[in-house]
Short mmCIF file of C-alpha atoms in Angstrom, two decimals:
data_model
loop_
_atom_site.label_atom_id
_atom_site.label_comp_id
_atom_site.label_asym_id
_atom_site.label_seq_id
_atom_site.Cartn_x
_atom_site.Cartn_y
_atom_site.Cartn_z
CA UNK W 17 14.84 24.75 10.57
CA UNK W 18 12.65 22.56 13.20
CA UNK W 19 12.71 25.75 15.61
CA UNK W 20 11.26 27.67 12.83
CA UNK W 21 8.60 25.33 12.01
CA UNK W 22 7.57 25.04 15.69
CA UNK W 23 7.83 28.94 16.19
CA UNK W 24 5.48 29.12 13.25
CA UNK W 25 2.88 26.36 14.67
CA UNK W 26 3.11 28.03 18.08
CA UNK W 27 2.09 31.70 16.70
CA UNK W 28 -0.40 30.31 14.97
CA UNK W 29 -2.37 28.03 17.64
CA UNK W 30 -1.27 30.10 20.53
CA UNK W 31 -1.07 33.92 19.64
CA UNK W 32 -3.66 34.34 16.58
CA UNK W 33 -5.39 37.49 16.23
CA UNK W 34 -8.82 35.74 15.02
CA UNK W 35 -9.74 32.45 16.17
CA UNK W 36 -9.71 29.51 13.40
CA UNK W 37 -12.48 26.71 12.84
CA UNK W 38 -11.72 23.30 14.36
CA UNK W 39 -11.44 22.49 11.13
CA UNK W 40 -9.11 24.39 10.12
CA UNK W 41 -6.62 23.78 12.68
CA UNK W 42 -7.62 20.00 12.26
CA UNK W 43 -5.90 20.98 8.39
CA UNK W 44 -3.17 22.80 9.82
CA UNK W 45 -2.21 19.72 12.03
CA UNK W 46 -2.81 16.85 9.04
CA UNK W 47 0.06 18.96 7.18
CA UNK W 48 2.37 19.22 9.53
CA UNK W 49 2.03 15.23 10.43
CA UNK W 50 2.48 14.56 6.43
CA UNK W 51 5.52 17.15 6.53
CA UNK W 52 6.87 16.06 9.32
CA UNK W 53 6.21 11.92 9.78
CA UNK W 54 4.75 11.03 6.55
CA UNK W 55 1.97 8.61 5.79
CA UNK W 56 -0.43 7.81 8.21
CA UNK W 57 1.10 5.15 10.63
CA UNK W 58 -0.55 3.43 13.89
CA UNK W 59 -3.98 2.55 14.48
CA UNK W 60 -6.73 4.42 15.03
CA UNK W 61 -7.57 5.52 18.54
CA UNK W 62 -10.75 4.55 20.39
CA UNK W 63 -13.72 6.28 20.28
CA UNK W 64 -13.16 7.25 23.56
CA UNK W 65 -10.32 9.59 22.89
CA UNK W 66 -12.05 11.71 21.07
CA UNK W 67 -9.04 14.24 20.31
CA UNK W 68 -6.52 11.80 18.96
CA UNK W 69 -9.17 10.13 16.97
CA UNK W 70 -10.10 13.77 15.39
CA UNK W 71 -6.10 14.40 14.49
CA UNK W 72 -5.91 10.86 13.31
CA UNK W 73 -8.57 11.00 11.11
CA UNK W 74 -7.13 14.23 9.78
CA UNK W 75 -4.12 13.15 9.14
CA UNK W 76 -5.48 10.03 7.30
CA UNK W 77 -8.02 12.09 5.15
CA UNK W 78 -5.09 14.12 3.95
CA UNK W 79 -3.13 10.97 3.12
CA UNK W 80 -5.59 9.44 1.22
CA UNK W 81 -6.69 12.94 -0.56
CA UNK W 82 -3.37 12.73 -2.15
CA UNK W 83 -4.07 9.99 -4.57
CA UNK W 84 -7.16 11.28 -5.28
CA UNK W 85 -7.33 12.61 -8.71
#
């Protein structure tokens, strides 16, 4: 089931026949965090690593959009 999941991700970053938003891929990677690891854990990352803060903040807007009603 994991190989599947990854197989997916990887066709879908890697091989895409149209090339999807920032954004969008910043979705695609909050879901499979919350799939994968659950809530939001760690801290956030410095403002210096600009990447890992993106994927954290992501991740951590998706969290919190679930309780949102």
């Amino acid at each position: 089931k994991q190989n599947i999941k990854h197989n997916f991700f990887y066709y879908l970053i890697n091989k895409r026949p149209f090339q999807p938003s920032n954004e969008l891929l910043l979705k695609f990677y909050a879901y499979f965090k919350q799939a994968n690891v659950g809530p939001c854990q760690g801290t956030r990352p410095s403002v210096f690593r600009v990447v890992e803060r993106a994927k954290y903040d992501a991740w951590y807007l998706f969290f919190i959009s679930l309780f949102e009603i």
